[in-house]
Short mmCIF file of C-alpha atoms and ligand atoms in Angstrom, two decimals:
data_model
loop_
_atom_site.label_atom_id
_atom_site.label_comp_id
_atom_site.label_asym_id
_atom_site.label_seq_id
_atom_site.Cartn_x
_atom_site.Cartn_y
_atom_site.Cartn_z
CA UNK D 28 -110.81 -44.65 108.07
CA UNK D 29 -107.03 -45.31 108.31
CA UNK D 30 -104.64 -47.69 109.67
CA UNK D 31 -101.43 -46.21 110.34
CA UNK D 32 -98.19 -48.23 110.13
CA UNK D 33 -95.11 -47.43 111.97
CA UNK D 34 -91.60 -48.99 111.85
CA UNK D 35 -87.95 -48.10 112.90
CA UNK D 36 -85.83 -48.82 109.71
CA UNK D 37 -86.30 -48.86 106.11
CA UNK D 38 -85.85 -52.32 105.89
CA UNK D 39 -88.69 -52.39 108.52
CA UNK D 40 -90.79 -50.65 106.10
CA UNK D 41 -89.63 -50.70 102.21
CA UNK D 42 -91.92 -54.25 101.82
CA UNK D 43 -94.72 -52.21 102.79
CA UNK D 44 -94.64 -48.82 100.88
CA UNK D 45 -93.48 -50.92 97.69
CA UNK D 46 -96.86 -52.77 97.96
CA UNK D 47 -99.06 -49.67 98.31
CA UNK D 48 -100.43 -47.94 95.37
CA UNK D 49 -101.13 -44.73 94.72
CA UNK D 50 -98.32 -43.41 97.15
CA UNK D 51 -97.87 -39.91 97.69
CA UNK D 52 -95.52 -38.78 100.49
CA UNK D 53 -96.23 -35.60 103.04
CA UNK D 54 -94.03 -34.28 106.09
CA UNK D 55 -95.95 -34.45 109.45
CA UNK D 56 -93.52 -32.90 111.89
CA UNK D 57 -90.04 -33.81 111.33
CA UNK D 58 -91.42 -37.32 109.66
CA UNK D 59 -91.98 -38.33 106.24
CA UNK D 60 -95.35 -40.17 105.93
CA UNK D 61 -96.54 -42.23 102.90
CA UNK D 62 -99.93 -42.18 102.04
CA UNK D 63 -101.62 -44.90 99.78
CA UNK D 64 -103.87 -48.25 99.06
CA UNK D 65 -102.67 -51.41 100.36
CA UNK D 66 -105.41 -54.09 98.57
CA UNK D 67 -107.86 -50.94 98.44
CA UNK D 68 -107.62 -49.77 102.10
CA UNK D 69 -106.63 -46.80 103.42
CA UNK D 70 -102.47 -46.80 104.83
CA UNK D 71 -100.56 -44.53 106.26
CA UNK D 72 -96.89 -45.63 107.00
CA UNK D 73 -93.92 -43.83 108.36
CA UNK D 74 -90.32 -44.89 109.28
CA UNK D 75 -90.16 -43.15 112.68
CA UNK D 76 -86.87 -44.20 113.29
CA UNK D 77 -84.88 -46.11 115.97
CA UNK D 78 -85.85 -45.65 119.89
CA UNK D 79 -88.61 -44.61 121.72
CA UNK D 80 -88.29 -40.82 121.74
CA UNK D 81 -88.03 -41.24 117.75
CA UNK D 82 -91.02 -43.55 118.09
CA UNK D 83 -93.70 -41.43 120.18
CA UNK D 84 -92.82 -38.13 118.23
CA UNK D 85 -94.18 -39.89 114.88
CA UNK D 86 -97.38 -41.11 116.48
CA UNK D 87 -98.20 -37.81 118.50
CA UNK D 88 -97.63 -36.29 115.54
CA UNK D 89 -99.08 -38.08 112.66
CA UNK D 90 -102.10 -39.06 115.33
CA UNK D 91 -103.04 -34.59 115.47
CA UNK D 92 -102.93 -34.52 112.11
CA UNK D 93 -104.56 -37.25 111.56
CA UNK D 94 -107.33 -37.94 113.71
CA UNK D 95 -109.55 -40.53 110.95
CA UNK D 96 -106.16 -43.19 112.24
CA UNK D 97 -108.44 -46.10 113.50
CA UNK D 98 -105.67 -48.18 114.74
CA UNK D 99 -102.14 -48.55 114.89
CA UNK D 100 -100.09 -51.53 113.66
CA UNK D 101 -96.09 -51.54 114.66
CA UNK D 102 -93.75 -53.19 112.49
CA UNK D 103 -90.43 -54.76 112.94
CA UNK D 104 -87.86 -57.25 114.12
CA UNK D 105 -86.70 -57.71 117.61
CA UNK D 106 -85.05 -59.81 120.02
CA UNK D 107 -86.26 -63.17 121.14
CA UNK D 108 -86.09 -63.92 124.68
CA UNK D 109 -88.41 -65.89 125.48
CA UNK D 110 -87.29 -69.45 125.61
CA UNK D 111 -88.52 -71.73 122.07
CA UNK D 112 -88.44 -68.77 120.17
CA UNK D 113 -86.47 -68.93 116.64
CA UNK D 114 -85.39 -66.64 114.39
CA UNK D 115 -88.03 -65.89 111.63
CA UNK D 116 -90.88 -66.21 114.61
CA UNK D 117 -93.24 -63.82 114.94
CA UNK D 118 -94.51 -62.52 118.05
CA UNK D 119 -97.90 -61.09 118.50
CA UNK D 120 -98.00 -58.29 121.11
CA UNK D 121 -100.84 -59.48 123.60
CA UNK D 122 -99.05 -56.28 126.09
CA UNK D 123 -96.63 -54.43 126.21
CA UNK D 124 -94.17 -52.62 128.64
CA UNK D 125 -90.90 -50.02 128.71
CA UNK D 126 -88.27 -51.94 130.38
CA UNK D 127 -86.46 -49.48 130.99
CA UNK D 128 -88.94 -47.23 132.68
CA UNK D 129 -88.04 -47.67 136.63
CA UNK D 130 -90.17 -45.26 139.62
CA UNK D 131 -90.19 -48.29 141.97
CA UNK D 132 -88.30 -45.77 144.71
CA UNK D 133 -91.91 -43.73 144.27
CA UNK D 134 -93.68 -46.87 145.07
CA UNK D 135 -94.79 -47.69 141.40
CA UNK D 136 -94.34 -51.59 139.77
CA UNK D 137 -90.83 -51.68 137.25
CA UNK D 138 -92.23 -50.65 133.95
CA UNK D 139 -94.78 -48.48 135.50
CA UNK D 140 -95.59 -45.01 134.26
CA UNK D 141 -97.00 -42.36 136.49
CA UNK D 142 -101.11 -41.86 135.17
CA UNK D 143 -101.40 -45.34 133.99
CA UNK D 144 -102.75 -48.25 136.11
CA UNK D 145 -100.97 -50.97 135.16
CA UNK D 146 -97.10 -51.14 134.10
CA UNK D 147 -98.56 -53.43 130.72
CA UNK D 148 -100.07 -51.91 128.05
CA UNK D 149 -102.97 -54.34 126.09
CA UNK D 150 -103.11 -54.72 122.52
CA UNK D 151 -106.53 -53.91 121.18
CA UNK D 152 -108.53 -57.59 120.91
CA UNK D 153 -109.81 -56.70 117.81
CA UNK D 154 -106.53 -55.89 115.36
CA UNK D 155 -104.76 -58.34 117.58
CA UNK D 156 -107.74 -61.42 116.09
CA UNK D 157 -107.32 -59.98 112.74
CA UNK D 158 -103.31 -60.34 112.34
CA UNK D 159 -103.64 -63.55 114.10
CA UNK D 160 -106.01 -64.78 111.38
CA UNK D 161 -103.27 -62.90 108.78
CA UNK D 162 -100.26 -65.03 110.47
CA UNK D 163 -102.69 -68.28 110.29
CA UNK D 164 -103.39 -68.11 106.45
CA UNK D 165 -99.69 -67.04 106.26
CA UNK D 166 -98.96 -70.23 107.79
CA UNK D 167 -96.48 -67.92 109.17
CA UNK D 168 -95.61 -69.75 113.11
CA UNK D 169 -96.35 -67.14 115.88
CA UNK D 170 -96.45 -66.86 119.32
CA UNK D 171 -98.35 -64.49 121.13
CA UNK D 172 -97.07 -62.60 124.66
CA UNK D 173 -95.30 -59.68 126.01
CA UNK D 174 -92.56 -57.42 124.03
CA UNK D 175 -90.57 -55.29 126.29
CA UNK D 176 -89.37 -52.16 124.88
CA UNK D 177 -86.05 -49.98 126.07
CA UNK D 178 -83.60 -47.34 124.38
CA UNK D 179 -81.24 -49.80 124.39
CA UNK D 180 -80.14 -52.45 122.39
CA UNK D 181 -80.26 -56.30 124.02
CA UNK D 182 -76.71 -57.96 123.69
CA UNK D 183 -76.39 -60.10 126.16
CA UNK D 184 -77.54 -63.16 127.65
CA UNK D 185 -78.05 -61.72 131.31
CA UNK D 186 -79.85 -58.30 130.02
CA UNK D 187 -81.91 -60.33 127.66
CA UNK D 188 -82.78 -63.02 130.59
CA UNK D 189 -83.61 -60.17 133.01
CA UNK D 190 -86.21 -59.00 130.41
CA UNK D 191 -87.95 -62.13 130.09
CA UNK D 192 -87.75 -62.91 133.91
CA UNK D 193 -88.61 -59.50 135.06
CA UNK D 194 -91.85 -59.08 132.72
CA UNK D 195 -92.65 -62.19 131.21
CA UNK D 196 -91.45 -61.00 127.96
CA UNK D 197 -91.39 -62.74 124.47
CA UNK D 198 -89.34 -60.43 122.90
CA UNK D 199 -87.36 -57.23 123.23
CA UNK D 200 -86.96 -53.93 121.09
CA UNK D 201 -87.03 -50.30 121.34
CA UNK D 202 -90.33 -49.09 120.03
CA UNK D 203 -93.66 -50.53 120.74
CA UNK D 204 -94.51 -49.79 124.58
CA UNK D 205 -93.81 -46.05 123.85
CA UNK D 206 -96.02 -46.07 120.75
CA UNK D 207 -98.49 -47.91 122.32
CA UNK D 208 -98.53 -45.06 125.50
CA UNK D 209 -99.33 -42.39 122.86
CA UNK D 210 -101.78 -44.62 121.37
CA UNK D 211 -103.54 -45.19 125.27
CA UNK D 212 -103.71 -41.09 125.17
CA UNK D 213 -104.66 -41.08 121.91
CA UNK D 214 -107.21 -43.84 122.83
CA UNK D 215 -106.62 -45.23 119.58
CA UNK D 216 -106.27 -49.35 119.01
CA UNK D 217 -102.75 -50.69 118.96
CA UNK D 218 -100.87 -53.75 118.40
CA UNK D 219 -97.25 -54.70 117.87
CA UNK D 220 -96.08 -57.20 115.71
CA UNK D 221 -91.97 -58.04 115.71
CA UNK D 222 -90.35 -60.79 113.93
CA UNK D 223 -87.38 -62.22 115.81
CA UNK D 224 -84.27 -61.34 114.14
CA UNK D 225 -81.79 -62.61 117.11
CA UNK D 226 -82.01 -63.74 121.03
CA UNK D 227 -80.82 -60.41 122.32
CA UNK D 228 -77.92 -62.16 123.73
CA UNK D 229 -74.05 -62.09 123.41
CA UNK D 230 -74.25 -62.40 119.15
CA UNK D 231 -77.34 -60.16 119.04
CA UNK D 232 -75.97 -57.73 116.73
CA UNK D 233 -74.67 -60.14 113.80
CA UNK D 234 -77.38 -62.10 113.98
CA UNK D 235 -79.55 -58.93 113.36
CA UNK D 236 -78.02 -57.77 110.75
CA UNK D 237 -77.57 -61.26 109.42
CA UNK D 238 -81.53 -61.77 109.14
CA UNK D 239 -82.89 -58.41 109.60
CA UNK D 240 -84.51 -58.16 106.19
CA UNK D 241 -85.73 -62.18 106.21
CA UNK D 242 -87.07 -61.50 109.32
CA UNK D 243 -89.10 -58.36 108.56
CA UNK D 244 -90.33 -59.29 105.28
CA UNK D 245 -92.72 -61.78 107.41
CA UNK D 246 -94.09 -59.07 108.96
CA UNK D 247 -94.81 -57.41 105.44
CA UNK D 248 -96.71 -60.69 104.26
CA UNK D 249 -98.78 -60.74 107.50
CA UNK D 250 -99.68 -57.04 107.01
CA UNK D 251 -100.01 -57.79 103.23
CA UNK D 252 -102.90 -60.49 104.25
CA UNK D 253 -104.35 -58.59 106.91
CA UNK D 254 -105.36 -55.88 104.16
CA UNK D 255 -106.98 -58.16 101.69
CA UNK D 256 -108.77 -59.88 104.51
CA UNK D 257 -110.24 -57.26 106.87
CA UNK D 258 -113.25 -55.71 106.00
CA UNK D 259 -114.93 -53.56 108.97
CA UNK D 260 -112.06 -51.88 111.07
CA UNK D 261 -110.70 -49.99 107.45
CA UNK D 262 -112.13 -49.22 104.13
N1 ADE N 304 -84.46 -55.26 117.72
C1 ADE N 304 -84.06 -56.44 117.20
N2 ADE N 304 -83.24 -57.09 118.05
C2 ADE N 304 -83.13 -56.30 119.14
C3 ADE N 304 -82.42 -56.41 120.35
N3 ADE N 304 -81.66 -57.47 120.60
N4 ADE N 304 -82.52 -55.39 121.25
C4 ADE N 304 -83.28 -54.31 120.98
N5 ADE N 304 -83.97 -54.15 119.84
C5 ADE N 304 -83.90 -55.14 118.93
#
């Protein structure tokens, strides 16, 4: 069995494939996919690119082709804005939701997609206990809550307060809600876990840039841990 990895941007990714060992790379769609060993269980990790079109195209596609993936980790930084949250946090996805996903004039809830019940979509308990015990030995600080995810990026301190008012969100980015919908037709375990690079306010973008690889190089050490550590779920 497999874990499969997902992030938007090399620097979301290149602490990961450098760690894994016997690496070979395949094409799965339009997407490059690296196979390998990550402390002697079974990875495969893709940079699917920015958004969430880019997003649910690599896990459709990687999930047919792949159908021994026993659960999906996402990777990345994102914007904190939930209040207390710092730059180099990480956030634990206990749900998440597309922000930007609005059919409230057919009488569904903001965030809402037509065929599921609830506009929230919950992180599998189990991968969710095992990062958490990752972060912990990490001693890496981590809160755990809602990311909101949107094709757009957050710059500015209305847009990034509506998110957190609107859905009780931790943190914002443009990925995980849409890979965890293929994952809830997939019916394969997801979680998300995003390091907070910036606030998603008015200096979002230098701020990103500015800690973009410190930020997601926590991620890689979590992820790093949660190999060595977990026994059952991969082998
Ligand atoms: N990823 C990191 N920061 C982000 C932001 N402010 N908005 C969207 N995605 C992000």
């Amino acid at each position: 069995m497999t874990i499969l990895i997902l992030g938007a941007l090399e620097e979301e990714v290149q602490g990961i494939r450098s760690a894994m060992e016997n690496v070979t790379e395949e094409k799965v769609g339009a997407f490059v996919v690296w196979r390998g060993k990550l402390n002697k269980k079974s990875l495969l990790l893709c940079r699917c690119g920015i958004g969430k079109v880019n997003a649910s195209a690599a896990a459709s596609a990687i999930l047919t082709c792949n159908p021994d993936v026993a659960g999906v980790i996402n990777t990345g930084v994102a914007g904190g804005v939930g209040k207390g949250l710092r730059r180099g946090d990480v956030v634990l996805g206990t749900k998440t939701v597309q922000h930007d996903v609005d059919s409230t004039p057919d009488g569904l809830r903001k965030g809402q997609i037509d065929g599921f019940e609830s506009e929230f979509f919950d992180a599998d308990p189990a991968l969710s206990a095992q990062l958490i015990r990752a972060l912990t030995r990490e001693g890496i600080p981590y809160r755990e809550g809602v990311i909101a995810s949107g094709d757009q990026f957050i710059a500015s301190d209305e847009k990034a307060n509506a998110i957190a008012c609107e859905f009780g969100a931790l943190a914002c980015e443009m990925e995980s809600a849409a890979i965890a919908q293929v994952c809830a037709l997939y019916k394969v375990p997801f979680v998300a876990l995003r390091a907070i690079s910036d606030n998603g306010g008015d200096n979002a973008i230098g701020s990103f840039y500015e800690f973009l690889h410190t930020a997601a190089e926590k991620n890689v050490r979590a992820i790093k841990r949660f190999t060595s550590d977990i026994e059952t779920v991969i082998g």
